[in-house]
Amino acid sequence: MAIAGEALSMHFNVSSSAFRLEYVVPANTSLDERAATEIFVWPERYPGGATVTAKADIGSMRIEYNGTGSLVSIYRNETYPVDVRVIVSIDSKKDEA
């Protein structure tokens, strides 16, 4: 995993495979907007694929994930004037049925 910001917390529920990552993108960071937070999901853990969401306090995030592979990439769409908290959630699609 690579985080384009500063990690605040991370949790993985072994029984449900639910994953949650919280991190902060610092204000006016020198990180390139093309820098991604990368999370590797184990396809065997998510047999029907995974649902990925990424929410920011302000602005928006772009998620690249094909629904069944192992790499999730999350990009910010802009440079933020203030620190922005981002919450990423990954859940098993089979739990949505």
Short mmCIF file of N, CA and C in Angstrom, two decimals:
data_model
loop_
_atom_site.label_atom_id
_atom_site.label_comp_id
_atom_site.label_asym_id
_atom_site.label_seq_id
_atom_site.Cartn_x
_atom_site.Cartn_y
_atom_site.Cartn_z
N MET A 1 0.85 -1.16 0.00
CA MET A 1 0.00 0.00 0.00
C MET A 1 0.90 1.23 0.00
N ALA A 2 0.46 2.24 -0.74
CA ALA A 2 1.12 3.54 -0.77
C ALA A 2 0.03 4.59 -0.55
N ILE A 3 0.29 5.53 0.35
CA ILE A 3 -0.71 6.55 0.67
C ILE A 3 -0.21 7.91 0.21
N ALA A 4 -1.01 8.59 -0.61
CA ALA A 4 -0.68 9.93 -1.09
C ALA A 4 -1.17 10.94 -0.05
N GLY A 5 -0.54 10.92 1.10
CA GLY A 5 -0.93 11.78 2.22
C GLY A 5 -0.40 11.17 3.50
N GLU A 6 -1.02 11.53 4.62
CA GLU A 6 -0.59 11.06 5.93
C GLU A 6 -1.68 10.17 6.52
N ALA A 7 -1.35 8.93 6.83
CA ALA A 7 -2.32 7.97 7.36
C ALA A 7 -2.81 8.40 8.74
N LEU A 8 -4.13 8.27 8.95
CA LEU A 8 -4.73 8.52 10.26
C LEU A 8 -5.13 7.21 10.93
N SER A 9 -5.80 6.35 10.17
CA SER A 9 -6.21 5.06 10.72
C SER A 9 -6.46 4.07 9.59
N MET A 10 -6.39 2.79 9.96
CA MET A 10 -6.66 1.73 9.00
C MET A 10 -7.24 0.56 9.79
N HIS A 11 -8.29 -0.06 9.22
CA HIS A 11 -8.92 -1.19 9.89
C HIS A 11 -9.38 -2.21 8.86
N PHE A 12 -9.18 -3.48 9.18
CA PHE A 12 -9.65 -4.56 8.32
C PHE A 12 -10.41 -5.55 9.19
N ASN A 13 -11.66 -5.85 8.80
CA ASN A 13 -12.49 -6.82 9.50
C ASN A 13 -12.30 -8.18 8.83
N VAL A 14 -11.69 -9.09 9.54
CA VAL A 14 -11.36 -10.40 8.97
C VAL A 14 -12.61 -11.18 8.57
N SER A 15 -13.67 -11.09 9.36
CA SER A 15 -14.86 -11.90 9.06
C SER A 15 -15.67 -11.37 7.88
N SER A 16 -15.72 -10.05 7.69
CA SER A 16 -16.52 -9.50 6.59
C SER A 16 -15.67 -9.00 5.42
N SER A 17 -14.36 -8.93 5.60
CA SER A 17 -13.42 -8.39 4.61
C SER A 17 -13.58 -6.89 4.38
N ALA A 18 -14.30 -6.21 5.26
CA ALA A 18 -14.46 -4.75 5.14
C ALA A 18 -13.14 -4.07 5.52
N PHE A 19 -12.71 -3.14 4.67
CA PHE A 19 -11.47 -2.40 4.88
C PHE A 19 -11.80 -0.92 4.92
N ARG A 20 -11.14 -0.19 5.82
CA ARG A 20 -11.34 1.26 5.91
C ARG A 20 -10.00 1.92 6.16
N LEU A 21 -9.72 2.95 5.38
CA LEU A 21 -8.50 3.73 5.50
C LEU A 21 -8.88 5.20 5.59
N GLU A 22 -8.34 5.89 6.57
CA GLU A 22 -8.51 7.34 6.68
C GLU A 22 -7.14 7.97 6.58
N TYR A 23 -7.05 9.00 5.73
CA TYR A 23 -5.78 9.72 5.63
C TYR A 23 -6.05 11.19 5.33
N VAL A 24 -5.02 12.00 5.51
CA VAL A 24 -5.11 13.44 5.28
C VAL A 24 -4.20 13.82 4.12
N VAL A 25 -4.75 14.60 3.20
CA VAL A 25 -3.95 15.22 2.15
C VAL A 25 -3.63 16.62 2.68
N PRO A 26 -2.37 16.92 2.98
CA PRO A 26 -2.03 18.22 3.54
C PRO A 26 -2.32 19.37 2.58
N ALA A 27 -2.66 20.52 3.16
CA ALA A 27 -2.95 21.71 2.37
C ALA A 27 -1.75 22.05 1.48
N ASN A 28 -2.06 22.42 0.26
CA ASN A 28 -1.04 22.88 -0.69
C ASN A 28 0.18 21.97 -0.72
N THR A 29 -0.07 20.68 -0.65
CA THR A 29 1.02 19.71 -0.64
C THR A 29 1.83 19.77 -1.92
N SER A 30 3.08 19.39 -1.81
CA SER A 30 3.93 19.35 -3.00
C SER A 30 3.75 18.03 -3.76
N LEU A 31 2.92 17.12 -3.22
CA LEU A 31 2.65 15.87 -3.93
C LEU A 31 1.98 16.16 -5.27
N ASP A 32 2.46 15.54 -6.29
CA ASP A 32 1.87 15.67 -7.61
C ASP A 32 0.43 15.15 -7.58
N GLU A 33 -0.49 15.84 -8.25
CA GLU A 33 -1.88 15.38 -8.30
C GLU A 33 -2.00 14.01 -8.95
N ARG A 34 -0.98 13.61 -9.69
CA ARG A 34 -0.99 12.28 -10.31
C ARG A 34 -0.55 11.19 -9.33
N ALA A 35 -0.07 11.60 -8.14
CA ALA A 35 0.32 10.60 -7.13
C ALA A 35 -0.94 9.93 -6.60
N ALA A 36 -0.92 8.62 -6.57
CA ALA A 36 -2.11 7.86 -6.16
C ALA A 36 -1.90 7.18 -4.82
N THR A 37 -3.00 7.03 -4.11
CA THR A 37 -3.03 6.09 -3.00
C THR A 37 -3.31 4.75 -3.64
N GLU A 38 -2.45 3.78 -3.39
CA GLU A 38 -2.60 2.46 -4.00
C GLU A 38 -2.85 1.42 -2.92
N ILE A 39 -3.90 0.66 -3.11
CA ILE A 39 -4.27 -0.40 -2.18
C ILE A 39 -4.39 -1.69 -2.98
N PHE A 40 -3.78 -2.73 -2.47
CA PHE A 40 -3.86 -4.03 -3.14
C PHE A 40 -4.91 -4.88 -2.43
N VAL A 41 -5.89 -5.33 -3.20
CA VAL A 41 -6.93 -6.21 -2.66
C VAL A 41 -6.63 -7.64 -3.13
N TRP A 42 -6.83 -8.56 -2.27
CA TRP A 42 -6.58 -9.96 -2.56
C TRP A 42 -7.84 -10.54 -3.19
N PRO A 43 -7.84 -10.85 -4.49
CA PRO A 43 -9.05 -11.34 -5.16
C PRO A 43 -9.70 -12.54 -4.49
N GLU A 44 -8.91 -13.41 -3.88
CA GLU A 44 -9.48 -14.57 -3.19
C GLU A 44 -10.31 -14.16 -1.98
N ARG A 45 -10.00 -13.02 -1.40
CA ARG A 45 -10.73 -12.50 -0.24
C ARG A 45 -12.05 -11.86 -0.70
N TYR A 46 -12.10 -11.42 -1.95
CA TYR A 46 -13.29 -10.78 -2.53
C TYR A 46 -13.71 -11.56 -3.77
N PRO A 47 -14.26 -12.77 -3.61
CA PRO A 47 -14.53 -13.65 -4.75
C PRO A 47 -15.49 -13.08 -5.79
N GLY A 48 -16.42 -12.23 -5.40
CA GLY A 48 -17.32 -11.61 -6.36
C GLY A 48 -16.89 -10.22 -6.76
N GLY A 49 -15.68 -9.85 -6.36
CA GLY A 49 -15.17 -8.51 -6.59
C GLY A 49 -15.38 -7.64 -5.36
N ALA A 50 -14.93 -6.42 -5.45
CA ALA A 50 -15.03 -5.49 -4.32
C ALA A 50 -15.68 -4.19 -4.77
N THR A 51 -16.35 -3.55 -3.82
CA THR A 51 -16.90 -2.22 -4.03
C THR A 51 -15.99 -1.24 -3.31
N VAL A 52 -15.55 -0.21 -4.02
CA VAL A 52 -14.62 0.77 -3.45
C VAL A 52 -15.27 2.14 -3.47
N THR A 53 -15.21 2.85 -2.34
CA THR A 53 -15.66 4.23 -2.27
C THR A 53 -14.54 5.07 -1.67
N ALA A 54 -14.45 6.32 -2.09
CA ALA A 54 -13.48 7.26 -1.52
C ALA A 54 -14.19 8.61 -1.41
N LYS A 55 -14.24 9.12 -0.20
CA LYS A 55 -14.91 10.40 0.05
C LYS A 55 -13.94 11.36 0.70
N ALA A 56 -13.98 12.60 0.27
CA ALA A 56 -13.13 13.65 0.83
C ALA A 56 -14.00 14.70 1.49
N ASP A 57 -13.43 15.38 2.51
CA ASP A 57 -14.16 16.46 3.18
C ASP A 57 -14.62 17.52 2.17
N ILE A 58 -13.73 17.86 1.26
CA ILE A 58 -14.06 18.80 0.18
C ILE A 58 -13.47 18.24 -1.11
N GLY A 59 -13.95 18.72 -2.22
CA GLY A 59 -13.43 18.23 -3.48
C GLY A 59 -13.89 16.82 -3.77
N SER A 60 -13.24 16.20 -4.71
CA SER A 60 -13.64 14.85 -5.09
C SER A 60 -12.40 14.00 -5.32
N MET A 61 -12.61 12.71 -5.31
CA MET A 61 -11.55 11.74 -5.53
C MET A 61 -11.92 10.90 -6.74
N ARG A 62 -10.92 10.45 -7.47
CA ARG A 62 -11.14 9.58 -8.63
C ARG A 62 -10.61 8.19 -8.29
N ILE A 63 -11.44 7.18 -8.51
CA ILE A 63 -11.08 5.80 -8.21
C ILE A 63 -10.85 5.05 -9.51
N GLU A 64 -9.74 4.35 -9.59
CA GLU A 64 -9.50 3.44 -10.71
C GLU A 64 -9.46 2.02 -10.14
N TYR A 65 -10.45 1.24 -10.51
CA TYR A 65 -10.53 -0.16 -10.08
C TYR A 65 -11.50 -0.86 -11.02
N ASN A 66 -11.13 -2.03 -11.50
CA ASN A 66 -11.98 -2.71 -12.48
C ASN A 66 -13.04 -3.61 -11.85
N GLY A 67 -13.09 -3.66 -10.53
CA GLY A 67 -14.13 -4.43 -9.86
C GLY A 67 -13.75 -5.85 -9.51
N THR A 68 -12.71 -6.38 -10.14
CA THR A 68 -12.31 -7.76 -9.85
C THR A 68 -10.81 -7.95 -9.69
N GLY A 69 -10.01 -6.98 -10.07
CA GLY A 69 -8.56 -7.12 -10.01
C GLY A 69 -8.00 -6.91 -8.62
N SER A 70 -6.69 -6.68 -8.54
CA SER A 70 -6.05 -6.55 -7.24
C SER A 70 -5.56 -5.14 -6.92
N LEU A 71 -5.54 -4.22 -7.88
CA LEU A 71 -5.03 -2.88 -7.61
C LEU A 71 -6.15 -1.85 -7.61
N VAL A 72 -6.21 -1.08 -6.53
CA VAL A 72 -7.11 0.06 -6.41
C VAL A 72 -6.23 1.30 -6.37
N SER A 73 -6.49 2.27 -7.24
CA SER A 73 -5.75 3.53 -7.25
C SER A 73 -6.73 4.67 -7.00
N ILE A 74 -6.38 5.57 -6.09
CA ILE A 74 -7.25 6.69 -5.74
C ILE A 74 -6.45 7.97 -5.92
N TYR A 75 -7.02 8.88 -6.70
CA TYR A 75 -6.36 10.14 -7.03
C TYR A 75 -7.20 11.31 -6.54
N ARG A 76 -6.54 12.37 -6.15
CA ARG A 76 -7.27 13.62 -5.86
C ARG A 76 -7.43 14.36 -7.18
N ASN A 77 -8.48 15.13 -7.29
CA ASN A 77 -8.76 15.83 -8.54
C ASN A 77 -8.23 17.26 -8.56
N GLU A 78 -7.67 17.72 -7.45
CA GLU A 78 -7.22 19.10 -7.38
C GLU A 78 -6.26 19.26 -6.21
N THR A 79 -5.63 20.44 -6.13
CA THR A 79 -4.82 20.79 -4.97
C THR A 79 -5.73 21.50 -3.99
N TYR A 80 -5.71 21.08 -2.74
CA TYR A 80 -6.62 21.63 -1.75
C TYR A 80 -5.96 22.75 -0.96
N PRO A 81 -6.71 23.84 -0.66
CA PRO A 81 -6.15 24.95 0.10
C PRO A 81 -6.08 24.67 1.60
N VAL A 82 -6.73 23.61 2.05
CA VAL A 82 -6.72 23.23 3.47
C VAL A 82 -6.48 21.72 3.56
N ASP A 83 -6.11 21.25 4.75
CA ASP A 83 -5.98 19.81 4.95
C ASP A 83 -7.31 19.14 4.66
N VAL A 84 -7.29 18.03 3.94
CA VAL A 84 -8.51 17.32 3.58
C VAL A 84 -8.41 15.88 4.05
N ARG A 85 -9.44 15.45 4.77
CA ARG A 85 -9.51 14.07 5.25
C ARG A 85 -10.19 13.22 4.18
N VAL A 86 -9.62 12.08 3.88
CA VAL A 86 -10.16 11.15 2.89
C VAL A 86 -10.47 9.83 3.59
N ILE A 87 -11.64 9.27 3.29
CA ILE A 87 -12.01 7.96 3.83
C ILE A 87 -12.23 7.01 2.67
N VAL A 88 -11.49 5.92 2.67
CA VAL A 88 -11.61 4.89 1.64
C VAL A 88 -12.23 3.66 2.29
N SER A 89 -13.26 3.12 1.64
CA SER A 89 -13.90 1.89 2.12
C SER A 89 -13.88 0.85 1.00
N ILE A 90 -13.54 -0.37 1.37
CA ILE A 90 -13.57 -1.48 0.43
C ILE A 90 -14.40 -2.58 1.07
N ASP A 91 -15.43 -3.02 0.35
CA ASP A 91 -16.33 -4.06 0.85
C ASP A 91 -16.50 -5.13 -0.22
N SER A 92 -16.82 -6.31 0.22
CA SER A 92 -17.08 -7.42 -0.68
C SER A 92 -18.42 -7.20 -1.39
N LYS A 93 -18.44 -7.39 -2.71
CA LYS A 93 -19.70 -7.27 -3.46
C LYS A 93 -20.72 -8.30 -3.01
N LYS A 94 -20.27 -9.46 -2.57
CA LYS A 94 -21.20 -10.50 -2.14
C LYS A 94 -22.01 -10.06 -0.93
N ASP A 95 -21.48 -9.13 -0.11
CA ASP A 95 -22.20 -8.63 1.06
C ASP A 95 -23.33 -7.68 0.68
N GLU A 96 -23.31 -7.17 -0.57
CA GLU A 96 -24.32 -6.22 -1.01
C GLU A 96 -25.59 -6.89 -1.47
N ALA A 97 -25.54 -8.16 -1.74
CA ALA A 97 -26.71 -8.87 -2.29
C ALA A 97 -27.82 -8.99 -1.27
#
